[in-house]
Amino acid sequence: MIESTIENTPARTDPCKAAPPAHPRPEGHDRYTISEVAAFTGLTAHTLRWYERIGLMPHVDRSHTGQRRFTNRDLDWLAFVGKLRLTGMPVADMVKYAEMVREGEHTFEARAELLQRTRRDVLERITELQDTLAVLDHKIKFYADARTASERP
Amino acid sequence: MIESTIENTPARTDPCKAAPPAHPRPEGHDRYTISEVAAFTGLTAHTLRWYERIGLMPHVDRSHTGQRRFTNRDLDWLAFVGKLRLTGMPVADMVKYAEMVREGEHTFEARAELLQRTRRDVLERITELQDTLAVLDHKIKFYADARTASERP
DNA sequence: TAAAACCTTGGAGTGCACTCCAAGCAAGCC
DNA sequence: GGCTTGCTTGGAGTGCACTCCAAGGTTTTA
């Protein structure tokens, strides 16, 4: 087990899919201000502070005057949280996951279960969306046909 | 154009995907009470009244004493609204669509545009979810590997 | 016919996920 | 040094999509 308490995130070796709005992480020296992180993640500074307040962040480092200094590890975590957010997972569940991460390796099984449940939800949602796509296509075709009919009466 | 102001909905010829929790529409004589509709659609009676108040329903019929009597056409419309809801479309946009439907055929083009925009959103969301699925699978595999390693030290 | 279950309304309340505010320090620039 | 911009906090406010309430009329069941 080479992993620390905070998990490794895939090291982002697969950027083949279009990058989200604002994620060009600079090769900075690992201490980002809150507004930099806001720019990288697309979240607002407000939301980042709120995430920390509710326990969704793993203890963010501070400068000697008390300002937040986020690390690349924090950005990885936020990227993962962003993925979970896309699944529609409630924030409360993400907090539960974050707590389990803080608690250490004995929560591996529970974490895996949570992710497997989430995985099922995602598959279900994809199916629903594909169904919806079929309905939309049907309706769109109806409107297209209506237009053709009125053009060539 | 054989369509009335309210569009036809596909007649549901493709129930191959698992039916949602409670949609077994009975061969009733086309006048359902609000609680029957609630049972068929999975929405609450509260929500159905609210939908009507905000203009998301095409004028629901009433009994001689003023109680709502929904038709099969209403159920079709609600099924379509349910699909739109799955896409994450805001209720305000659905109301806009409903208004266009009420306004008649001259809104065909605008309706088609709205649906095409929605279609693009759905495709995008499906892609996002598939991305997310990859991340989840990676994490789940990590936990599975961790378990195997501890079983066979 | 009487009780139980269901329906009506406008308006108020809920839960979620942010989003903003005020007052006061902190940091970068001329 | 002084100015502007940025960061800090707890707590209050916002927007969305419902969700519920009270008081009363209606329909069904026994």
XYZ file of C-alpha atoms (C1' of nucleotides) in Angstrom:
366
model
C 0.000 0.000 0.000
C 1.864 3.042 -1.262
C -1.127 5.280 -0.636
C -1.269 7.890 2.095
C -4.453 8.655 3.994
C -5.567 10.823 1.168
C -5.940 8.656 -1.884
C -4.026 9.082 -5.051
C -6.046 10.419 -7.901
C -5.202 8.855 -11.285
C -2.539 11.497 -11.960
C -4.794 12.627 -14.793
C -2.976 10.656 -17.486
C -5.987 10.721 -19.783
C -6.824 14.270 -20.833
C -8.246 13.062 -24.166
C -11.693 14.329 -23.313
C -12.133 18.082 -23.658
C -10.863 19.910 -20.589
C -13.547 21.556 -18.430
C -13.879 25.370 -18.712
C -10.903 26.341 -16.604
C -8.530 23.598 -15.494
C -5.122 24.458 -16.962
C -3.216 23.704 -13.809
C 0.084 25.594 -13.849
C 3.335 23.985 -12.770
C 3.232 26.242 -9.708
C 5.052 25.363 -6.546
C 2.039 23.770 -4.913
C 0.657 26.686 -2.926
C -2.376 28.259 -4.551
C -4.542 31.071 -3.191
C -8.266 30.598 -2.998
C -8.911 32.701 -6.081
C -6.403 30.694 -8.103
C -8.166 27.514 -7.100
C -11.484 29.123 -7.978
C -10.113 29.828 -11.459
C -8.781 26.290 -11.893
C -11.881 24.496 -10.669
C -14.668 26.787 -11.807
C -15.990 26.862 -8.235
C -16.311 30.206 -6.476
C -14.148 31.175 -3.499
C -17.359 31.188 -1.482
C -18.028 27.603 -2.414
C -14.464 26.532 -1.588
C -14.735 28.048 1.893
C -18.119 26.422 2.316
C -16.717 23.026 1.264
C -14.090 23.381 3.945
C -16.634 24.432 6.583
C -18.850 21.405 5.975
C -15.923 18.983 6.053
C -15.598 18.262 2.359
C -11.934 19.307 2.231
C -9.008 17.511 3.885
C -7.629 20.270 6.154
C -6.366 23.027 3.863
C -2.969 24.483 4.711
C -2.628 28.157 5.761
C -0.035 30.885 5.254
C 1.626 32.373 8.366
C -1.105 35.043 8.356
C -3.947 32.576 8.122
C -4.773 32.679 4.429
C -5.575 29.416 2.664
C -2.867 27.833 0.553
C -4.181 24.966 -1.549
C -1.915 22.214 -2.849
C -1.995 20.096 -5.999
C -3.335 17.333 -3.814
C -6.248 19.616 -2.907
C -6.859 20.276 -6.594
C -6.903 16.520 -7.264
C -9.413 16.059 -4.504
C -11.562 18.891 -5.846
C -11.447 17.349 -9.303
C -12.714 14.091 -7.852
C -15.404 15.890 -5.871
C -16.400 17.559 -9.112
C -16.890 14.139 -10.670
C -19.021 13.018 -7.751
C -21.017 16.217 -8.087
C -21.725 15.356 -11.736
C -23.243 12.069 -10.636
C -25.822 13.999 -8.620
C -24.520 12.600 -5.359
C -25.754 14.754 -2.467
C -23.084 16.840 -0.788
C -23.866 15.087 2.493
C -22.723 11.775 0.966
C -19.546 13.348 -0.334
C -18.866 14.588 3.179
C -19.379 11.050 4.445
C -16.824 9.813 1.908
C -14.413 12.572 2.895
C -14.782 11.580 6.549
C -14.029 7.968 5.697
C -10.930 9.065 3.825
C -9.795 10.928 6.945
C -10.445 7.883 9.092
C -7.894 5.772 7.251
C -7.605 2.393 5.596
C -10.128 0.554 7.736
C -12.863 2.344 5.792
C -11.714 0.978 2.419
C -14.609 -1.428 2.179
C -17.273 1.135 3.054
C -15.746 3.568 0.595
C -15.783 0.971 -2.143
C -19.428 0.237 -1.402
C -20.354 3.883 -1.598
C -18.595 4.204 -4.933
C -20.210 1.049 -6.266
C -23.639 2.393 -5.350
C -22.735 5.601 -7.090
C -21.549 3.666 -10.108
C -24.923 1.929 -10.361
C -26.686 5.273 -10.103
C -24.547 6.645 -12.907
C -25.297 3.700 -15.180
C -28.985 4.117 -14.460
C -28.864 7.815 -15.199
C -27.047 7.166 -18.466
C -29.804 4.749 -19.472
C -32.469 7.276 -18.548
C -30.736 9.938 -20.570
C -30.461 7.658 -23.583
C -34.193 6.959 -23.322
C -34.802 10.672 -23.139
C -32.612 11.191 -26.166
C -34.858 8.851 -28.147
C -37.930 10.832 -27.143
C -36.261 14.113 -28.035
C -35.199 12.756 -31.405
C -38.738 11.634 -32.096
C -40.126 15.080 -31.314
C -37.407 16.880 -33.227
C -38.120 14.687 -36.232
C -41.808 15.544 -35.913
C -41.011 19.251 -36.138
C -38.616 18.707 -39.028
C -41.273 16.744 -40.908
C -43.809 19.484 -40.229
C -41.460 22.026 -41.764
C -40.781 19.891 -44.850
C -44.519 19.359 -45.317
C -45.232 23.081 -45.218
C -42.370 23.841 -47.616
C -43.568 21.302 -50.178
C -47.374 21.370 -49.996
C -50.719 18.248 -40.146
C -52.890 15.810 -38.209
C -51.699 17.157 -34.868
C -53.867 19.207 -32.581
C -52.443 22.055 -30.541
C -51.230 19.571 -28.027
C -48.685 17.372 -29.695
C -48.943 13.675 -30.050
C -46.597 11.756 -27.845
C -45.032 8.622 -29.433
C -47.803 6.342 -28.154
C -45.119 4.669 -26.069
C -44.421 1.848 -28.513
C -41.084 1.036 -26.944
C -41.477 -0.111 -23.338
C -38.406 -2.338 -23.621
C -36.616 -0.377 -20.921
C -37.765 -1.125 -17.397
C -40.924 0.802 -16.556
C -40.524 3.556 -13.955
C -41.807 2.764 -10.428
C -45.515 3.258 -11.069
C -46.703 3.729 -14.654
C -49.119 0.888 -15.377
C -51.739 3.043 -17.026
C -55.127 1.328 -16.782
C -57.533 1.207 -19.682
C -59.726 3.633 -17.729
C -62.238 5.834 -19.448
C -59.935 8.805 -19.638
C -60.918 10.688 -16.478
C -58.429 10.206 -13.672
C -58.453 11.854 -10.229
C -55.392 13.648 -9.020
C -54.340 10.793 -6.740
C -54.636 8.282 -9.582
C -52.368 10.460 -11.681
C -50.010 10.772 -8.738
C -49.848 6.980 -8.588
C -49.256 6.627 -12.347
C -46.597 9.322 -12.611
C -44.815 9.076 -9.287
C -45.386 12.795 -8.744
C -47.296 13.931 -5.670
C -50.738 15.539 -5.884
C -49.092 18.688 -4.518
C -46.683 18.729 -7.391
C -49.427 18.162 -9.958
C -51.388 21.144 -8.614
C -48.230 23.192 -8.581
C -47.463 22.236 -12.186
C -50.896 23.504 -13.149
C -50.487 26.737 -11.191
C -47.221 27.621 -12.878
C -48.558 26.892 -16.353
C -46.863 23.582 -16.996
C -50.161 21.774 -17.688
C -52.486 22.353 -20.661
C -55.720 23.332 -18.866
C -56.835 20.299 -16.900
C -60.520 19.400 -17.131
C -62.742 19.593 -14.028
C -65.733 17.622 -12.731
C -69.012 19.529 -12.273
C -67.960 20.188 -8.665
C -64.557 21.516 -9.568
C -62.328 18.504 -8.952
C -59.594 17.791 -11.463
C -60.152 15.060 -14.018
C -56.982 14.204 -15.920
C -57.069 12.558 -19.360
C -54.730 10.129 -21.095
C -53.485 13.121 -23.057
C -52.520 14.743 -19.758
C -50.663 11.589 -18.767
C -48.789 11.646 -22.086
C -47.828 15.234 -21.468
C -46.687 14.443 -17.934
C -44.599 11.556 -19.226
C -42.883 13.933 -21.634
C -42.388 16.517 -18.901
C -40.834 13.733 -16.847
C -38.344 13.119 -19.634
C -37.489 16.800 -19.790
C -37.059 16.798 -16.034
C -34.534 13.973 -16.353
C -32.461 16.133 -18.652
C -32.099 18.679 -15.860
C -34.013 21.294 -17.829
C -35.189 24.035 -15.449
C -38.938 24.082 -14.836
C -39.052 27.627 -16.192
C -37.912 26.341 -19.595
C -40.491 23.606 -19.548
C -43.122 26.259 -18.875
C -41.806 28.205 -21.859
C -42.198 25.087 -23.999
C -45.723 24.513 -22.647
C -46.625 28.105 -23.505
C -45.359 27.637 -27.041
C -47.444 24.497 -27.372
C -50.508 26.496 -26.318
C -49.681 29.208 -28.832
C -50.010 26.866 -31.783
C -48.104 25.837 -34.871
C -46.285 29.108 -35.474
C -43.995 28.183 -32.583
C -42.857 24.910 -34.182
C -39.446 26.288 -35.065
C -38.787 27.752 -31.627
C -39.908 24.506 -30.013
C -37.582 22.502 -32.236
C -34.704 24.815 -31.301
C -35.385 24.383 -27.603
C -35.442 20.624 -27.982
C -32.255 20.628 -30.038
C -30.502 22.649 -27.377
C -31.770 20.175 -24.821
C -30.563 17.303 -26.973
C -27.058 18.760 -27.024
C -27.152 19.175 -23.248
C -28.181 15.546 -22.857
C -25.350 14.321 -25.081
C -22.912 16.416 -23.101
C -24.196 15.089 -19.807
C -23.933 11.510 -21.072
C -20.309 12.146 -21.974
C -19.629 13.655 -18.562
C -21.227 10.679 -16.873
C -19.157 8.249 -18.921
C -16.028 10.151 -17.912
C -17.133 9.946 -14.322
C -17.744 6.248 -14.706
C -14.119 5.789 -15.732
C -12.944 7.637 -12.633
C -15.232 5.591 -10.400
C -14.018 2.359 -11.966
C -10.430 3.387 -11.373
C -11.113 4.090 -7.707
C -13.157 0.938 -7.228
C -10.345 -1.079 -8.751
C -7.925 0.583 -6.372
C -9.979 -0.563 -3.398
C -10.381 -4.052 -4.842
C -6.614 -4.307 -5.345
C -6.043 -3.124 -1.793
C -8.270 -5.904 -0.490
C -6.548 -8.562 -2.610
C -3.145 -7.375 -1.416
C -4.175 -7.630 2.235
C -5.680 -11.096 1.716
C -2.555 -12.438 0.082
C 0.337 -10.734 1.894
C -76.892 8.202 6.776
C -72.766 8.606 8.864
C -67.971 7.995 8.895
C -63.791 7.768 6.344
C -61.201 9.041 2.632
C -60.364 12.390 -0.868
C -60.456 16.904 -3.074
C -60.196 22.241 -3.159
C -57.537 26.843 -2.398
C -53.805 30.517 -1.418
C -50.098 30.985 0.945
C -46.440 29.585 3.882
C -42.602 26.322 4.796
C -38.656 23.050 3.579
C -34.180 21.311 1.964
C -30.469 21.710 -0.864
C -26.505 23.957 -2.661
C -24.779 27.579 -2.844
C -24.146 32.980 -2.584
C -23.500 37.123 -0.424
C -22.534 40.591 3.347
C -19.981 43.534 6.654
C -16.032 44.634 8.972
C -11.507 44.027 9.303
C -6.687 42.249 8.112
C -3.080 41.183 4.288
C -0.487 41.696 -0.052
C 1.271 43.804 -4.292
C 2.482 48.056 -6.584
C 3.991 53.265 -7.499
C 3.333 55.532 2.737
C -0.793 55.025 0.554
C -3.866 52.827 -2.723
C -6.083 48.985 -4.624
C -7.100 44.433 -4.655
C -7.536 40.131 -2.123
C -8.461 37.235 1.910
C -10.691 36.323 6.637
C -14.981 35.162 9.510
C -19.918 33.882 11.071
C -24.127 34.384 9.759
C -27.778 35.761 6.781
C -29.907 35.547 2.109
C -31.124 33.377 -2.546
C -33.222 30.380 -6.034
C -35.073 26.248 -7.223
C -38.374 22.631 -6.920
C -41.135 21.158 -4.440
C -43.960 20.200 0.101
C -47.163 21.158 3.439
C -51.030 23.535 5.992
C -55.716 24.926 7.440
C -60.301 25.103 6.649
C -63.711 23.546 4.178
C -66.447 20.959 0.335
C -67.033 16.037 -2.162
C -67.130 11.105 -2.843
C -66.985 6.479 -1.374
C -67.686 2.788 1.771
C -70.227 0.364 5.478
